[in-house]
JSON list of C-alpha atoms in Angstrom, two decimals:
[
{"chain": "A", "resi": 60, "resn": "UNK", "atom": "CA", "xyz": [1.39, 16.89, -3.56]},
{"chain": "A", "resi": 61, "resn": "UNK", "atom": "CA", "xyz": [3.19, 14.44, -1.69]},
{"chain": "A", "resi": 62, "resn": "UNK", "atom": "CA", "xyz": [3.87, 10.61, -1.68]},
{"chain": "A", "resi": 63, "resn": "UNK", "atom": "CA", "xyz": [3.99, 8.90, 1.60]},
{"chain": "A", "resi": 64, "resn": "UNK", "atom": "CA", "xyz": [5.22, 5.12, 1.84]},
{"chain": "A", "resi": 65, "resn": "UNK", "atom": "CA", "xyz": [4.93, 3.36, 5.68]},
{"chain": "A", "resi": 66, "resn": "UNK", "atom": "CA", "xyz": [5.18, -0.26, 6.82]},
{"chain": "A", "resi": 67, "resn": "UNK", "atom": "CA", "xyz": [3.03, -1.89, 9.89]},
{"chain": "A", "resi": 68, "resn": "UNK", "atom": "CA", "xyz": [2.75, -5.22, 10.73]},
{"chain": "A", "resi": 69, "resn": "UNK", "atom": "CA", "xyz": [-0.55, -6.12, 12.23]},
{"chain": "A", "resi": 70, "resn": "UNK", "atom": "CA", "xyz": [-1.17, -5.76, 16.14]},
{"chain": "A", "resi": 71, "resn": "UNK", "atom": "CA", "xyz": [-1.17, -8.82, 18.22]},
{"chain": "A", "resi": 72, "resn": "UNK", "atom": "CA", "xyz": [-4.52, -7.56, 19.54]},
{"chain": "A", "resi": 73, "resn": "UNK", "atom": "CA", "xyz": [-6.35, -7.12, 17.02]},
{"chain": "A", "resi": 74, "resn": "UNK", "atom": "CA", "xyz": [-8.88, -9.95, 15.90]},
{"chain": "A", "resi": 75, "resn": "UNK", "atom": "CA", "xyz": [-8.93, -11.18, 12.23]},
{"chain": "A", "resi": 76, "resn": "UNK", "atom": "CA", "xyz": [-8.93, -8.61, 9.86]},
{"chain": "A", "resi": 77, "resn": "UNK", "atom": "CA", "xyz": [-11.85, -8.20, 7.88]},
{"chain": "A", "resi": 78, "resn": "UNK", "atom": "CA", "xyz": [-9.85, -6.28, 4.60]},
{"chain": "A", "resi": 79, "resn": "UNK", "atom": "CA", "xyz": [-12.84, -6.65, 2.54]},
{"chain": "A", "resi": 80, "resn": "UNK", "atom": "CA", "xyz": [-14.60, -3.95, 4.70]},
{"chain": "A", "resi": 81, "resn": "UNK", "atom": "CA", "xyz": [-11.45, -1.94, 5.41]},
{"chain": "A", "resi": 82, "resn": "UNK", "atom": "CA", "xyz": [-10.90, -1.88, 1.70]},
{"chain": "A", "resi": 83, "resn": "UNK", "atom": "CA", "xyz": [-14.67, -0.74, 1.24]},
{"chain": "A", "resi": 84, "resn": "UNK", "atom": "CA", "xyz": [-14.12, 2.26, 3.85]},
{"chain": "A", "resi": 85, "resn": "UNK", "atom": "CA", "xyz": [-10.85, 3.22, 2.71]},
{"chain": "A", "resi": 86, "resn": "UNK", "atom": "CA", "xyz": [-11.33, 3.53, -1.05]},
{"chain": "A", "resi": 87, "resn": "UNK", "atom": "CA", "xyz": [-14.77, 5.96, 0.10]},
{"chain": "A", "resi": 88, "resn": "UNK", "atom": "CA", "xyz": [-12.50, 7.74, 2.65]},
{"chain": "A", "resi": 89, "resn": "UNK", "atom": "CA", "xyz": [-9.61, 8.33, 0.08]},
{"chain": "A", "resi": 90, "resn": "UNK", "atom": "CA", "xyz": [-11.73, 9.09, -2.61]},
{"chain": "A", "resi": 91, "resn": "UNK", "atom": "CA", "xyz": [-13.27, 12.06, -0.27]},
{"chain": "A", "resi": 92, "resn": "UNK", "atom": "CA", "xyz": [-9.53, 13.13, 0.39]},
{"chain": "A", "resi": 93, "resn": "UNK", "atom": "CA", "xyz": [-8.36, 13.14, -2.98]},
{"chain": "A", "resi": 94, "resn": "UNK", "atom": "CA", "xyz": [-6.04, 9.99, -1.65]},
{"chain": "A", "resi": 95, "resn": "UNK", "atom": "CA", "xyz": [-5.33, 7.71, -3.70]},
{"chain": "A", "resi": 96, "resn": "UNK", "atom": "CA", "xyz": [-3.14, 4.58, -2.30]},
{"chain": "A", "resi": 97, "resn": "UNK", "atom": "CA", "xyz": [-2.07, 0.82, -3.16]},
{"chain": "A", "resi": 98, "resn": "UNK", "atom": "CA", "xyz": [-1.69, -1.56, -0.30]},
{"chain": "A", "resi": 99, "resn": "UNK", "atom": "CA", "xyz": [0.35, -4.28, -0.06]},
{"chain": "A", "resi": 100, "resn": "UNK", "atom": "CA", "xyz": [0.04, -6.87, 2.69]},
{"chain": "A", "resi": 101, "resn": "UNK", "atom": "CA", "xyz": [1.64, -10.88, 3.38]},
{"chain": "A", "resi": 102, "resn": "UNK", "atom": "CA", "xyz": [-1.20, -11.03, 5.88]},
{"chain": "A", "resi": 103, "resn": "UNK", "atom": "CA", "xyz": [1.17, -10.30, 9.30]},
{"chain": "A", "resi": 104, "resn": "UNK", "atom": "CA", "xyz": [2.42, -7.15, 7.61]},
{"chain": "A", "resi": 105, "resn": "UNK", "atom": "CA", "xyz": [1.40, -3.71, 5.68]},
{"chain": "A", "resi": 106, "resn": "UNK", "atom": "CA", "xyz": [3.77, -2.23, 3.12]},
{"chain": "A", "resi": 107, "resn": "UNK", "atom": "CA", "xyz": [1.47, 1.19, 1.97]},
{"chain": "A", "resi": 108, "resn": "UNK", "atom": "CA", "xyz": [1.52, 4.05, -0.94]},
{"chain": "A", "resi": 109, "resn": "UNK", "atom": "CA", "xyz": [-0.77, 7.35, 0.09]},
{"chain": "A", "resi": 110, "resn": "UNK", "atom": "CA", "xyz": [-0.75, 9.98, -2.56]},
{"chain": "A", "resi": 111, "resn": "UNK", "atom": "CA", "xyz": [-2.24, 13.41, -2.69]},
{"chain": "A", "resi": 112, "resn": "UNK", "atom": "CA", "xyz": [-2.12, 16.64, -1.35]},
{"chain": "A", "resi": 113, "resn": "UNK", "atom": "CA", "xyz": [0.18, 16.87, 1.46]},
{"chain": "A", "resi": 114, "resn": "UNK", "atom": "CA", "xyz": [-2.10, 17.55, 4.77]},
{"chain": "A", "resi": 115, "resn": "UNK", "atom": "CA", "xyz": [-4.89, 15.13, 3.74]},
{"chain": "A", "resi": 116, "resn": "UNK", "atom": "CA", "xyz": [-1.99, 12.66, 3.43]},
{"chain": "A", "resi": 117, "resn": "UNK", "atom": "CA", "xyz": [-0.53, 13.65, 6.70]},
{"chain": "A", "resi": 118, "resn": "UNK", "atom": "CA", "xyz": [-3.65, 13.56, 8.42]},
{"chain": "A", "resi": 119, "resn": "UNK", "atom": "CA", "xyz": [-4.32, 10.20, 6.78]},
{"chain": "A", "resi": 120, "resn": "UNK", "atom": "CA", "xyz": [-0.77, 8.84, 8.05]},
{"chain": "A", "resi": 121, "resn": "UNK", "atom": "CA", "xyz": [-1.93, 10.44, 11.70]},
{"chain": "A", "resi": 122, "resn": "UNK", "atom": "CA", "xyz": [-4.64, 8.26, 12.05]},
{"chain": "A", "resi": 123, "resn": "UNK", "atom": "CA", "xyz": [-2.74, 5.39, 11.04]},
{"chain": "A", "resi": 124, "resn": "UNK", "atom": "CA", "xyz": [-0.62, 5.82, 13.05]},
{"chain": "A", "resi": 125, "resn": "UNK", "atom": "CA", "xyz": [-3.16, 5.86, 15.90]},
{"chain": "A", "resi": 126, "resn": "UNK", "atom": "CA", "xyz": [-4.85, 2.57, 14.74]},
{"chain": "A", "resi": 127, "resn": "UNK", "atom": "CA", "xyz": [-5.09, -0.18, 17.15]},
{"chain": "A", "resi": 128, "resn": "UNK", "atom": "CA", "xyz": [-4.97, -2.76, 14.26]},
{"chain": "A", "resi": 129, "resn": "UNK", "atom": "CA", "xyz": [-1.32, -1.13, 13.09]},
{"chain": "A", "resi": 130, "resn": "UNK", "atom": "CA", "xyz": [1.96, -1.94, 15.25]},
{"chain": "A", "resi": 131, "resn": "UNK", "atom": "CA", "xyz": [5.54, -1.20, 14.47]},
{"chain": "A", "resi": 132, "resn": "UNK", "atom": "CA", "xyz": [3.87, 2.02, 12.13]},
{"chain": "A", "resi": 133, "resn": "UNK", "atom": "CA", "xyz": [7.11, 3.60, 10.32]},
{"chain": "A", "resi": 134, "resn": "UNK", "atom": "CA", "xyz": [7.54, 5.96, 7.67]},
{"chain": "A", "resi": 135, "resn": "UNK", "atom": "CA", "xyz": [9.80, 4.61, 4.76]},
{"chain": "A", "resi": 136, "resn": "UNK", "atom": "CA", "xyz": [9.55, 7.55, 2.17]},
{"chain": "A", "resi": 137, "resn": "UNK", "atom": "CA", "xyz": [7.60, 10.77, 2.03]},
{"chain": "A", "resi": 138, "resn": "UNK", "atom": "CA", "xyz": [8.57, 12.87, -1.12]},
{"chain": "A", "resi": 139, "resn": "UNK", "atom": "CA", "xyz": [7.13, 16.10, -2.94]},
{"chain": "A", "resi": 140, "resn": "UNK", "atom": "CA", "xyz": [5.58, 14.71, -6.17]},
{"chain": "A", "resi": 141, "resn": "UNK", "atom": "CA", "xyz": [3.76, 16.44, -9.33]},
{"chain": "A", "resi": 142, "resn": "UNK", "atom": "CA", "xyz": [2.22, 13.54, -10.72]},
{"chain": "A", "resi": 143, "resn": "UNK", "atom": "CA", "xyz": [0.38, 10.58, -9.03]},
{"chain": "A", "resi": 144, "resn": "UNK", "atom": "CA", "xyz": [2.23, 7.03, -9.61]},
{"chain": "A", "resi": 145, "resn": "UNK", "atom": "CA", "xyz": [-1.45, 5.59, -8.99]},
{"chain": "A", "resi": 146, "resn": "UNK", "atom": "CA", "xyz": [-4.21, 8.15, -10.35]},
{"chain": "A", "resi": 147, "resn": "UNK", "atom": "CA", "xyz": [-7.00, 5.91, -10.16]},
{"chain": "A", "resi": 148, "resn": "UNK", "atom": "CA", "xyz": [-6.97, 3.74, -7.35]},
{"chain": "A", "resi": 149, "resn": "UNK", "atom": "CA", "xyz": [-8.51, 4.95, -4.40]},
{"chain": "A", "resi": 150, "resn": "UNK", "atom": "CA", "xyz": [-7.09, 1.88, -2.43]},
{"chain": "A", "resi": 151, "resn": "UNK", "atom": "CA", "xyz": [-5.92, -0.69, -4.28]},
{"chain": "A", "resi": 152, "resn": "UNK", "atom": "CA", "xyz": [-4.95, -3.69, -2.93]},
{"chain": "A", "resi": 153, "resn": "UNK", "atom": "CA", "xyz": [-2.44, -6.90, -2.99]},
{"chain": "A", "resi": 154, "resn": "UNK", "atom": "CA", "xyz": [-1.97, -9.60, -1.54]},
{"chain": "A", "resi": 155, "resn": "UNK", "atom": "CA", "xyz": [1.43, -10.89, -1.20]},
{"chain": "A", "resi": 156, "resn": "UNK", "atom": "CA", "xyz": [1.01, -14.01, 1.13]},
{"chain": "A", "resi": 157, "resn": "UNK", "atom": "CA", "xyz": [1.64, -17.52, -0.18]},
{"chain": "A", "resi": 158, "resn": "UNK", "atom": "CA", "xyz": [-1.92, -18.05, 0.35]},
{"chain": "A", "resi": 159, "resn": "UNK", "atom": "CA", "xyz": [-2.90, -15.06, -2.46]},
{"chain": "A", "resi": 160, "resn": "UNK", "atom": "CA", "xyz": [0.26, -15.20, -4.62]},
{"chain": "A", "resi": 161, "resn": "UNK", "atom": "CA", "xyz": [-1.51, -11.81, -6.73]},
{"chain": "A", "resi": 162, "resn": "UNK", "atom": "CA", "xyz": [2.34, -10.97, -7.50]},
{"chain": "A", "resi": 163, "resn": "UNK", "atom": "CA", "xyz": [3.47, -8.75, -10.45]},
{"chain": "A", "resi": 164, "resn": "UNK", "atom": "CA", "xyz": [6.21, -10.13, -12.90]},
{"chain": "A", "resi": 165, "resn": "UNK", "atom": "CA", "xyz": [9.14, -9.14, -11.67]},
{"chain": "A", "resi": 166, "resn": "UNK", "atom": "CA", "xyz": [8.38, -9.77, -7.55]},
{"chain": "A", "resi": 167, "resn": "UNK", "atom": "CA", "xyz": [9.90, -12.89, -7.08]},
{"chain": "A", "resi": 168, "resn": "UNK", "atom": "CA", "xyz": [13.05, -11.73, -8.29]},
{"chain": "A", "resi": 169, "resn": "UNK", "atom": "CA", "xyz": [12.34, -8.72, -6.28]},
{"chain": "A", "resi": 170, "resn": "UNK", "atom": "CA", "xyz": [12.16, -11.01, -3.12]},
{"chain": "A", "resi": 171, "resn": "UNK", "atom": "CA", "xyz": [15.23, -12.80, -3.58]},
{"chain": "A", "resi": 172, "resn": "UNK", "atom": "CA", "xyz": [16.83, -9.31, -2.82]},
{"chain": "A", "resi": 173, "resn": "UNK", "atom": "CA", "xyz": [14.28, -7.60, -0.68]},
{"chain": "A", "resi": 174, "resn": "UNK", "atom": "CA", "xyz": [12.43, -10.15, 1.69]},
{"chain": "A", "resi": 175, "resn": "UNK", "atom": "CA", "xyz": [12.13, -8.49, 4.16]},
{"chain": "A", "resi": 176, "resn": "UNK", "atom": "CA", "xyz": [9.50, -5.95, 4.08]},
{"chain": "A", "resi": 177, "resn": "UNK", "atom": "CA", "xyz": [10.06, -4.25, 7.55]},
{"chain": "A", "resi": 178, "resn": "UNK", "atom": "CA", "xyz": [13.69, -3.34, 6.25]},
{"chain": "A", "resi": 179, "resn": "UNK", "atom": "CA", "xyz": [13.26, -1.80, 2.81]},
{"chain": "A", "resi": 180, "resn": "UNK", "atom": "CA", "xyz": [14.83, 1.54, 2.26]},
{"chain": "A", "resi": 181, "resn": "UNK", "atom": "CA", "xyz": [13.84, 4.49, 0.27]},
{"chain": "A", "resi": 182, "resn": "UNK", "atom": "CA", "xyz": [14.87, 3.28, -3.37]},
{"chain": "A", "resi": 183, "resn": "UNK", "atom": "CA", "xyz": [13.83, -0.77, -2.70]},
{"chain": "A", "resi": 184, "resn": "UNK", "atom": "CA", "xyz": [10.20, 0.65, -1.40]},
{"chain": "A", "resi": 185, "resn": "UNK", "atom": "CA", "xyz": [10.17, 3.02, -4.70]},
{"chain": "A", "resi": 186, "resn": "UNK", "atom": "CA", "xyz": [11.52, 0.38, -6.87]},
{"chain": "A", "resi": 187, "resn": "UNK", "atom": "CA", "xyz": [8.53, -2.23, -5.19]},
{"chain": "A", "resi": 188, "resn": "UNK", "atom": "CA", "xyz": [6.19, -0.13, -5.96]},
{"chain": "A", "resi": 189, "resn": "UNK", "atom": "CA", "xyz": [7.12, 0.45, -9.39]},
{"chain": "A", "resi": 190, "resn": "UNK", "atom": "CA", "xyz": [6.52, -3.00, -10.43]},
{"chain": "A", "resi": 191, "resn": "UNK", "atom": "CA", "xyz": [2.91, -2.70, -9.10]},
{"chain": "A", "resi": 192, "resn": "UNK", "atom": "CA", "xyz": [2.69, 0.90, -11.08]},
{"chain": "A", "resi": 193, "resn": "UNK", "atom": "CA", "xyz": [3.35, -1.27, -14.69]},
{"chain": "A", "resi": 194, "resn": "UNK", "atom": "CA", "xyz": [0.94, -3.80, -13.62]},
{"chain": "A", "resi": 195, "resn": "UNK", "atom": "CA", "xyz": [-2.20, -0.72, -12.56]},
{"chain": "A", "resi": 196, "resn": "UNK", "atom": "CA", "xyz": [-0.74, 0.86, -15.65]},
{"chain": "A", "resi": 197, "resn": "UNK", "atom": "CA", "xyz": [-1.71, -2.01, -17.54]},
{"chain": "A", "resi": 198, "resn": "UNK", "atom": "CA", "xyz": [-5.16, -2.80, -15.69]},
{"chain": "A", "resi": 199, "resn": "UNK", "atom": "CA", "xyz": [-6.09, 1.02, -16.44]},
{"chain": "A", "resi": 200, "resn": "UNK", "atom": "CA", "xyz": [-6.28, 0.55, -19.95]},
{"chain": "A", "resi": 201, "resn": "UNK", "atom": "CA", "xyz": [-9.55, -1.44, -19.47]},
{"chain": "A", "resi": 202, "resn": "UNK", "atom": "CA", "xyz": [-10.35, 0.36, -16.50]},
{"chain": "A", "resi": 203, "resn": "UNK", "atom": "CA", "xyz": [-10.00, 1.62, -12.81]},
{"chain": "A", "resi": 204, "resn": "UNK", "atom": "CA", "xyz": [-7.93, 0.74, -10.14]},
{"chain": "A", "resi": 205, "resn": "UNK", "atom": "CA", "xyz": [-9.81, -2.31, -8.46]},
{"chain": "A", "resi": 206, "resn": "UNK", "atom": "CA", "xyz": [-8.81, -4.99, -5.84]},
{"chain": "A", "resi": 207, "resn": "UNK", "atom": "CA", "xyz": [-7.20, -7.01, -8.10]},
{"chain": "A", "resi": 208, "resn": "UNK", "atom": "CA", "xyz": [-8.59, -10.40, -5.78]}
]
């Protein structure tokens, strides 16, 4: 298995994003692939998690890659893994914009070092993600991975 991390920012051609039904197709698409994923967006730009097995993933990144909606689509991390970070969420999703503020403890702080998310590196994109692992850790224990909006 593999774990794949990419940023895009959103292309200047596409209309308004509808993520409700992106979220909707994804989490059935990734659930068919054995994907699972978390998603993290400020509204202009992606910051995205894909786990599984590694040509589903890669195929999965492919696409992506391909999408219209995506611009600026590069890979940040991709690492062999044995266990998933995210084992039940299909797709889950946050959203970092002022206008959501879903943040994790620990993000602000995280900001103040890291605000851009176009420039993370390798260990700020692992470390990101690792304070929304402790929050879907916590969320499992009542159940599933869901959009947390």
């Amino acid at each position: 298995m593999i774990q794949l991390v990419y940023f895009s920012s959103v292309s200047a051609h596409s209309s308004t994003i509808d993520i409700e039904r992106i979220l909707m197709t994804s989490r059935e698409s990734n659930l068919q692939r054995g994907i699972t994923s978390v998603l993290l967006s400020d509204r202009r730009n992606y910051l995205h998690l894909l786990e599984g097995v590694s040509d589903p993933v890669l195929s999965l990144f492919g696409v992506i890659k391909e999408d219209c909606r995506h611009t600026g689509v590069v890979k940040i991390l991709e690492q062999p893994i044995v266990d998933r970070d995210f084992p039940d969420c299909t797709m889950e999703f946050y959203d970092l914009s002022p206008i959501g503020r879903n943040y994790p403890a620990g993000f602000g702080e995280f900001l103040e070092e890291h605000f851009d998310l176009g420039t993370l590196q390798p260990a700020a994109a692992a470390k990101l993600f690792g304070l929304f692992k402790k929050r879907s850790d916590a969320a499992v224990r009542v159940g599933p991975c869901e959009s947390p909006t």
